[in-house]
Coordinates of C-alpha atoms and ligand atoms in Angstrom, one line a residue:
M56 CA -16.9 37.7 17.7
K57 CA -13.2 36.2 18.4
I58 CA -13.8 32.7 20.4
A59 CA -10.9 30.5 21.8
V60 CA -12.1 27.2 22.9
I61 CA -9.6 25.6 24.9
G62 CA -9.5 21.4 24.2
Q63 CA -10.3 20.2 20.8
G64 CA -11.5 16.4 21.9
Y65 CA -15.5 15.8 21.7
V66 CA -16.7 18.5 23.6
G67 CA -14.5 21.5 22.3
L68 CA -14.3 20.6 18.7
T69 CA -18.0 20.0 18.6
I70 CA -18.6 23.9 20.2
S71 CA -15.7 25.0 17.8
T72 CA -17.6 24.1 14.8
F73 CA -21.0 25.2 15.7
A74 CA -19.4 28.6 16.9
A75 CA -17.5 28.9 13.4
R76 CA -20.5 29.2 11.2
H77 CA -21.1 32.6 13.3
H78 CA -17.7 33.7 14.8
Q79 CA -14.2 33.3 14.1
V80 CA -12.6 30.3 16.5
V81 CA -9.4 29.4 17.5
G82 CA -9.1 25.9 18.6
F83 CA -6.4 25.4 21.2
D84 CA -5.1 22.3 22.3
L85 CA -1.8 20.9 23.8
N86 CA -1.6 17.5 21.3
S87 CA 0.0 18.9 17.9
V88 CA -1.0 15.8 16.2
I89 CA -4.6 16.6 16.7
V90 CA -3.8 20.2 15.9
S91 CA -2.0 19.5 12.6
Q92 CA -4.6 17.0 11.6
L93 CA -7.4 19.7 12.6
N94 CA -6.0 22.1 10.2
K95 CA -5.8 19.9 7.3
G96 CA -9.5 19.6 7.9
V97 CA -9.3 16.4 9.4
S98 CA -11.8 15.3 12.2
H99 CA -10.7 13.1 14.9
I100 CA -14.4 12.9 16.6
E101 CA -17.3 11.2 15.6
G102 CA -20.2 13.7 15.3
V103 CA -17.9 16.1 13.6
A104 CA -17.6 16.2 10.0
S105 CA -14.3 16.7 8.5
A106 CA -16.3 18.8 5.8
D107 CA -17.6 21.1 8.3
I108 CA -14.0 21.8 9.6
K109 CA -12.9 22.3 6.0
Q110 CA -15.4 24.7 5.3
A111 CA -14.8 26.9 8.6
I112 CA -11.0 26.7 7.6
F113 CA -12.1 27.8 4.0
G114 CA -14.3 30.8 4.9
G115 CA -11.5 32.0 7.2
N116 CA -13.5 31.0 10.5
Y117 CA -11.5 28.5 12.3
K118 CA -7.9 27.5 12.9
A119 CA -6.4 25.2 15.4
T120 CA -3.1 26.0 17.2
T121 CA -0.8 24.9 20.2
D122 CA 0.0 28.4 20.6
G123 CA -1.2 30.2 23.4
Y124 CA -0.6 33.6 22.4
E125 CA -2.9 32.9 19.5
I126 CA -5.9 33.1 21.8
A127 CA -5.0 37.1 22.8
G128 CA -7.8 39.3 21.8
S129 CA -10.9 36.7 22.4
E130 CA -13.9 38.1 23.6
I131 CA -15.0 34.7 24.7
V132 CA -13.1 31.5 26.2
V133 CA -14.5 28.2 26.3
I134 CA -13.1 25.7 28.4
A135 CA -13.3 22.2 27.5
V136 CA -10.7 20.0 29.1
P137 CA -10.9 16.6 30.7
T138 CA -12.0 16.4 34.3
P139 CA -11.0 12.9 35.0
L140 CA -10.5 11.0 38.3
D141 CA -7.1 10.5 39.9
E142 CA -5.7 7.0 41.2
G143 CA -8.0 7.3 44.7
R144 CA -11.4 8.2 42.3
K145 CA -11.3 12.0 43.6
P146 CA -11.9 14.9 41.1
D147 CA -8.4 15.3 39.0
L148 CA -8.6 19.2 38.1
T149 CA -5.1 19.5 36.4
F150 CA -6.3 20.0 33.3
I151 CA -8.2 22.8 34.3
D152 CA -5.8 24.1 36.0
S153 CA -3.4 24.1 32.9
A154 CA -6.1 25.7 30.6
C155 CA -6.6 28.7 33.2
K156 CA -3.0 28.9 33.0
V157 CA -3.1 29.2 29.1
I158 CA -6.2 31.6 29.7
A159 CA -4.4 33.8 32.3
E160 CA -1.1 34.0 30.7
N161 CA -2.4 35.0 27.2
L162 CA -5.5 37.1 27.4
V163 CA -4.6 40.7 26.6
G164 CA -8.1 42.1 27.9
P165 CA -11.3 41.3 29.4
A166 CA -13.1 38.3 28.4
L167 CA -16.1 36.1 29.2
I168 CA -14.8 32.7 30.2
I169 CA -17.2 30.2 30.2
N170 CA -16.6 26.2 31.3
E171 CA -18.1 23.5 29.5
S172 CA -16.1 20.9 31.3
T173 CA -17.9 18.7 33.8
S174 CA -17.1 19.2 37.4
Y175 CA -18.7 19.6 40.9
P176 CA -20.7 22.7 42.4
G177 CA -18.2 25.5 43.3
T178 CA -15.8 25.1 40.4
L179 CA -16.4 28.2 38.4
R180 CA -16.6 30.3 41.5
D181 CA -13.9 28.8 43.8
Y182 CA -11.4 27.3 41.5
I183 CA -11.8 28.4 38.1
K184 CA -12.1 32.5 38.8
P185 CA -9.2 32.4 41.6
T186 CA -7.0 30.2 39.4
I187 CA -7.1 32.3 36.1
E188 CA -6.7 35.4 39.0
K189 CA -3.6 34.0 40.6
Y190 CA -1.8 33.2 37.0
S191 CA -2.8 36.6 35.4
K192 CA -0.2 39.3 35.4
Q193 CA -2.4 41.7 34.4
K194 CA -5.9 42.4 36.1
F195 CA -8.6 42.2 33.9
Q196 CA -12.2 42.4 35.1
H197 CA -13.0 39.3 33.3
Q198 CA -16.6 37.6 33.5
Y199 CA -17.5 33.9 34.1
A200 CA -20.3 31.5 33.3
I201 CA -21.0 27.9 33.1
S202 CA -22.5 25.9 30.4
P203 CA -22.2 22.4 31.0
E204 CA -22.0 20.2 27.7
R205 CA -24.6 17.4 27.1
V206 CA -23.0 16.2 23.5
D207 CA -23.8 12.5 23.1
P208 CA -20.9 11.2 20.6
G209 CA -22.7 9.3 17.8
R210 CA -26.4 10.7 18.4
E211 CA -28.1 11.9 15.5
D212 CA -31.3 13.2 16.6
F213 CA -29.7 15.6 19.3
N214 CA -27.0 18.1 18.7
Q215 CA -25.7 21.3 19.7
K216 CA -28.7 23.4 18.1
N217 CA -31.4 21.3 19.5
T218 CA -30.1 20.1 22.8
P219 CA -31.3 22.4 25.9
R220 CA -28.5 24.2 27.4
L221 CA -28.2 25.1 31.0
Y222 CA -26.2 28.5 31.8
A223 CA -25.5 30.8 34.4
G224 CA -22.9 33.3 35.0
L225 CA -21.4 34.6 38.3
T226 CA -22.8 38.1 37.5
S227 CA -25.7 39.4 35.6
E228 CA -23.6 40.6 33.0
A229 CA -21.9 37.1 32.6
T230 CA -25.3 35.7 32.0
A231 CA -26.6 37.8 29.6
R232 CA -23.3 37.7 27.6
T233 CA -23.3 33.9 27.5
R234 CA -27.2 33.8 26.5
E235 CA -26.1 36.2 23.8
F236 CA -23.2 33.7 22.4
Y237 CA -25.2 30.7 22.6
S238 CA -28.3 31.9 20.9
S239 CA -26.0 32.2 18.1
F240 CA -26.4 28.5 17.5
C241 CA -28.6 26.9 20.2
D242 CA -32.7 26.7 19.9
N243 CA -33.2 26.2 23.6
L244 CA -31.3 28.1 26.4
V245 CA -32.1 27.1 30.2
E246 CA -30.9 30.1 32.3
V247 CA -30.4 28.9 35.9
S248 CA -30.3 31.1 38.8
S249 CA -26.3 29.8 39.6
P250 CA -23.5 28.5 38.2
E251 CA -23.8 25.7 41.0
V252 CA -27.4 24.5 40.0
A253 CA -26.1 24.1 36.5
E254 CA -22.9 22.4 37.5
A255 CA -25.0 19.9 40.2
A256 CA -27.8 19.1 37.4
K257 CA -24.8 18.3 34.8
L258 CA -23.6 15.9 37.6
F259 CA -27.0 14.4 38.4
E260 CA -27.9 13.8 35.0
N261 CA -25.2 11.2 35.0
T262 CA -25.6 10.0 38.4
F263 CA -29.2 9.3 37.5
R264 CA -27.8 7.1 34.6
Q265 CA -25.1 5.4 37.0
V266 CA -27.6 4.5 39.5
N267 CA -30.2 3.1 37.3
I268 CA -28.0 1.3 35.2
A269 CA -26.5 -0.5 38.3
L270 CA -29.9 -1.3 39.6
V271 CA -30.9 -2.7 36.3
N272 CA -27.3 -4.8 36.3
E273 CA -28.6 -5.8 39.6
L274 CA -31.8 -7.0 38.6
A275 CA -30.0 -9.0 35.8
Q276 CA -28.3 -10.9 38.5
I277 CA -31.5 -11.5 40.4
S278 CA -33.3 -12.6 37.4
H279 CA -30.6 -15.2 36.5
A280 CA -30.7 -16.7 40.0
L281 CA -34.4 -16.8 40.0
G282 CA -34.3 -18.5 36.2
I283 CA -36.4 -15.4 34.9
D284 CA -35.7 -13.5 31.5
V285 CA -34.5 -9.9 32.7
R286 CA -35.1 -8.3 29.1
E287 CA -38.6 -9.7 29.2
T288 CA -39.3 -8.4 32.6
L289 CA -38.1 -5.1 31.8
D290 CA -40.1 -5.0 28.6
A291 CA -43.1 -6.1 30.9
A292 CA -42.3 -3.0 33.4
G293 CA -42.2 -0.8 30.3
T294 CA -45.5 -1.2 29.3
K295 CA -46.5 1.1 32.3
P296 CA -47.1 4.5 30.8
Y297 CA -45.8 6.3 33.8
G298 CA -43.4 6.6 36.8
F299 CA -41.0 4.1 34.9
M300 CA -38.0 4.4 32.7
K301 CA -36.4 1.8 31.2
F302 CA -32.6 1.0 31.5
A303 CA -30.7 -2.0 29.8
P304 CA -28.5 -4.5 31.7
S305 CA -24.8 -4.4 30.4
A306 CA -21.1 -5.2 31.0
G307 CA -21.0 -2.0 33.3
V308 CA -20.5 1.6 31.8
G309 CA -18.1 3.5 30.2
G310 CA -16.7 6.7 28.6
H311 CA -15.8 9.9 30.2
C312 CA -19.1 10.9 32.0
I313 CA -21.1 8.3 33.5
P314 CA -18.4 6.5 35.4
V315 CA -16.5 9.6 36.6
D316 CA -19.1 12.3 37.2
P317 CA -21.2 10.7 40.2
S318 CA -17.7 10.4 42.0
Y319 CA -17.3 14.4 41.6
L320 CA -20.8 14.4 43.2
A321 CA -20.1 11.9 46.0
D322 CA -16.7 13.6 46.8
V323 CA -18.1 16.9 47.1
A324 CA -20.9 15.5 49.3
E325 CA -18.7 14.0 51.4
K326 CA -16.8 17.3 51.8
A327 CA -20.2 18.8 53.0
G328 CA -20.5 16.1 55.5
I329 CA -23.2 13.7 53.3
E330 CA -22.0 10.3 52.9
A331 CA -23.2 9.4 49.2
T332 CA -23.5 5.8 49.8
F333 CA -26.0 5.2 47.3
I334 CA -23.9 6.9 44.7
R335 CA -20.8 5.0 45.6
R336 CA -22.7 1.7 45.9
A337 CA -24.3 2.1 42.3
N338 CA -20.5 2.9 41.0
E339 CA -19.2 -0.4 42.8
V340 CA -22.0 -2.6 41.2
N341 CA -21.3 -1.5 37.6
L342 CA -17.7 -2.0 38.1
D343 CA -18.1 -5.7 39.4
M344 CA -20.4 -6.4 36.6
P345 CA -17.0 -7.6 34.4
K346 CA -16.4 -10.2 37.4
Y347 CA -19.9 -11.2 37.8
I348 CA -19.9 -12.0 33.8
A349 CA -16.4 -13.9 33.8
G350 CA -17.8 -16.1 36.8
R351 CA -21.1 -17.1 34.5
V352 CA -19.0 -17.6 31.4
E353 CA -16.7 -20.0 33.6
K354 CA -19.5 -21.8 34.9
D355 CA -21.0 -22.3 31.5
N356 CA -18.0 -23.7 30.4
G357 CA -17.1 -26.5 32.6
G358 CA -16.0 -24.5 35.5
S359 CA -12.7 -23.6 34.3
L360 CA -11.5 -20.8 31.8
K361 CA -7.8 -21.9 32.0
G362 CA -5.8 -22.1 28.5
K363 CA -9.3 -21.4 26.9
K364 CA -9.4 -18.7 23.9
V365 CA -11.7 -16.3 24.9
L366 CA -12.8 -13.4 22.1
I367 CA -14.1 -10.2 23.4
V368 CA -16.6 -8.8 20.9
G369 CA -16.7 -5.0 21.0
V370 CA -14.3 -3.1 23.3
A371 CA -15.8 0.5 22.5
Y372 CA -17.9 1.7 25.7
K373 CA -21.2 2.1 23.4
P374 CA -22.2 1.0 19.9
N375 CA -21.1 2.6 16.6
V376 CA -18.1 4.9 18.3
A377 CA -14.5 4.0 18.4
D378 CA -14.3 5.6 21.8
T379 CA -12.8 2.9 24.8
R380 CA -12.5 5.3 27.8
E381 CA -13.5 3.7 30.7
T382 CA -14.8 0.8 28.7
P383 CA -15.9 -2.2 31.0
A384 CA -14.3 -4.5 28.4
E385 CA -11.0 -3.8 30.2
L386 CA -12.2 -5.1 33.4
L387 CA -13.9 -8.0 31.9
I388 CA -10.7 -8.7 30.1
D389 CA -8.6 -8.8 33.5
A390 CA -11.1 -10.5 35.0
L391 CA -11.3 -13.3 32.3
M392 CA -7.6 -13.4 32.2
D393 CA -7.3 -13.5 36.2
L394 CA -9.2 -16.9 35.5
G395 CA -6.6 -18.4 33.1
A396 CA -8.3 -17.2 30.0
V397 CA -6.4 -16.4 26.7
V398 CA -8.1 -13.3 25.5
T399 CA -8.3 -11.7 22.3
W400 CA -10.7 -9.0 21.1
N401 CA -12.5 -7.7 17.8
D402 CA -13.8 -4.3 17.1
P403 CA -13.5 -3.1 13.7
V404 CA -14.8 0.6 14.7
V405 CA -12.1 0.7 17.3
G406 CA -8.9 -1.0 15.3
A407 CA -6.1 -0.7 17.2
W408 CA -6.3 -0.3 21.2
H409 CA -3.6 -1.0 24.1
G410 CA -0.7 -1.7 21.6
S411 CA -2.6 -4.8 19.8
V412 CA -5.1 -4.7 16.7
S413 CA -8.5 -6.2 16.1
S414 CA -8.4 -10.0 15.6
Q415 CA -10.7 -12.0 13.3
L416 CA -14.3 -12.6 14.5
S417 CA -13.8 -16.4 14.2
G418 CA -11.6 -18.9 15.7
A419 CA -12.4 -18.7 19.7
E420 CA -13.7 -21.2 21.8
I421 CA -15.7 -18.7 24.0
A422 CA -17.3 -14.8 22.8
V423 CA -18.2 -12.3 25.0
V424 CA -20.2 -9.4 23.2
V425 CA -19.3 -6.3 25.3
T426 CA -20.7 -3.6 22.5
K427 CA -22.3 -4.6 19.4
H428 CA -21.6 -2.3 16.6
D429 CA -24.3 -2.1 13.4
V430 CA -21.3 -2.9 11.2
V431 CA -20.9 -6.4 12.8
S432 CA -23.9 -8.6 12.2
A433 CA -25.3 -10.6 14.9
E434 CA -24.8 -13.7 12.8
D435 CA -21.2 -13.4 12.2
I436 CA -20.8 -13.0 15.9
L437 CA -22.8 -16.3 16.6
K438 CA -20.6 -17.8 14.4
S439 CA -17.5 -16.8 15.9
A440 CA -17.6 -19.3 18.8
P441 CA -19.5 -22.6 19.8
Y442 CA -20.2 -20.7 23.1
V443 CA -21.4 -16.9 22.7
F444 CA -22.4 -15.0 25.8
D445 CA -24.2 -11.7 25.1
T446 CA -24.4 -8.7 27.4
T447 CA -26.1 -6.4 24.7
G448 CA -29.2 -8.3 24.1
K449 CA -28.8 -7.8 20.3
V450 CA -27.3 -11.1 19.4
K451 CA -30.6 -13.6 19.7
G452 CA -29.3 -16.9 20.0
A453 CA -26.3 -16.3 22.4
V454 CA -26.2 -16.9 26.1
Q455 CA -28.0 -13.7 27.6
L456 CA -26.8 -11.7 30.6
Ligands
NAD109 N1 -17.2 13.3 25.6 C1 -18.4 13.7 26.1 O1 -19.5 12.8 25.6 C2 -18.9 14.7 27.0 C3 -20.3 15.4 27.4 C4 -20.5 16.0 28.0 C5 -19.5 16.7 28.9 N2 -18.1 16.1 28.6 C6 -17.0 16.9 29.7 O2 -16.2 17.7 28.6 C7 -14.9 18.0 29.2 C8 -14.2 17.6 27.9 O3 -14.1 16.0 27.7 P1 -14.2 15.4 26.0 O4 -14.9 14.4 26.2 O5 -14.2 16.5 25.1 O6 -12.3 15.2 26.2 P2 -11.3 14.9 25.2 O7 -10.2 13.9 25.8 O8 -12.2 14.4 24.0 O9 -10.7 16.3 24.6 C9 -10.0 16.9 25.6 C10 -9.0 17.7 25.0 O10 -8.4 18.7 25.7 C11 -7.0 18.9 25.5 N3 -6.5 19.3 26.4 C12 -6.0 18.9 27.8 N4 -5.6 19.8 28.9 C13 -5.6 21.0 27.7 C14 -5.2 22.2 28.3 N5 -4.8 22.7 29.1 N6 -5.0 23.3 27.0 C15 -5.6 22.7 25.7 N7 -5.8 21.5 25.7 C16 -5.9 20.8 26.4 C17 -6.7 17.3 25.1 O11 -5.5 17.3 24.5 C18 -7.7 16.7 24.5 O12 -7.5 16.9 22.8 C19 -14.9 16.9 30.1 O13 -15.1 17.6 31.5 C20 -15.9 15.7 30.0 O14 -16.4 15.1 31.5 C21 -17.8 15.1 27.9

């Protein structure tokens, strides 16, 4: 089959390389730098090997493009574009809208359109389908389905093949064709009764994480006030063989999903007349963690950070990836600078960020560990400053969150 994948980022490129093992894939993206790199067989995504892209190109099964007309003739179109929040932290479907436009303007026959981007329940039925119809000059009877992506970048034990995949179509034909498509490269398909169930499940998975991380971050603050070791408490609670799942305290949540998806759920809830107070509060607790940490560091250092050299260790939002989207390091840097600190950062995996490059892991008066990559040793972090505050629990001997 000819498959078009709209968006060649974490989700789109991952699905493209798996699909290219069995189908002809056109990867459409608006970013010409990414497209030209991909056509040279160079991956920009952890977890997608350049060798896999080269193999797909060599076998004639993959091509990246910025030209919308190249998606003409596709039997299946997968949407994998960003779904961020706008400035008011409301769902921003601008990218979905532009993806719908390119699909509508370039398909030359009926296709199965599958959305993999994360959004609120009703997006497929009430937004994507009508938007494609609005932009289409020719009225084809497209089929529509959802299959939310669950990729965890950098993770090796779960991938496209063995991660259970939810799916549902707007019609039984769409559902059956979606099953047929994914079964060519996924072992475990889970059909649900409507696209809205799949959309809601995806949002709830990440809301569950957001809420539990907030809970454990609140416990970290309570534990510190009471003089109790939070990680030992969590290890102790974790010995219960049922009814408990362990989450770890941290500087907050980052990435494209956990800080964003719960707000999609809260927004749709509020439109339906339900105040999502719990979800909103979890978001606030996590967003406030950097301020809490800056306050602790200030207190431990004579009550003032004015003019002090503070090094942030690890600015990626999680270990062993270069992704800095929504990283709590950013809010922490702001909070420390508000207290008068002179802040630099070290992250050899990220390398360059916000117009500056990774500093030496040395020479600071204070170091605060946000993310500990495997390539950075705990010993080197401990030597980087006389005072080291660790939010990760991985640098023994440092002051712990
Ligand atoms: N990254 C993850 O781990 C993950 C996991 C599950 C779900 N998701 C969801 O998948 C979706 C995509 O996320 P991502 O992480 O792949 O984003 P990304 O930023 O890595 O990639 C998106 C790509 O889409 C391109 N793009 C934007 N608008 C476009 C358009 N109109 N046409 C073509 N290309 C366009 C961008 O240039 C970019 O390369 C989001 O809804 C996200 O919430 C992400």
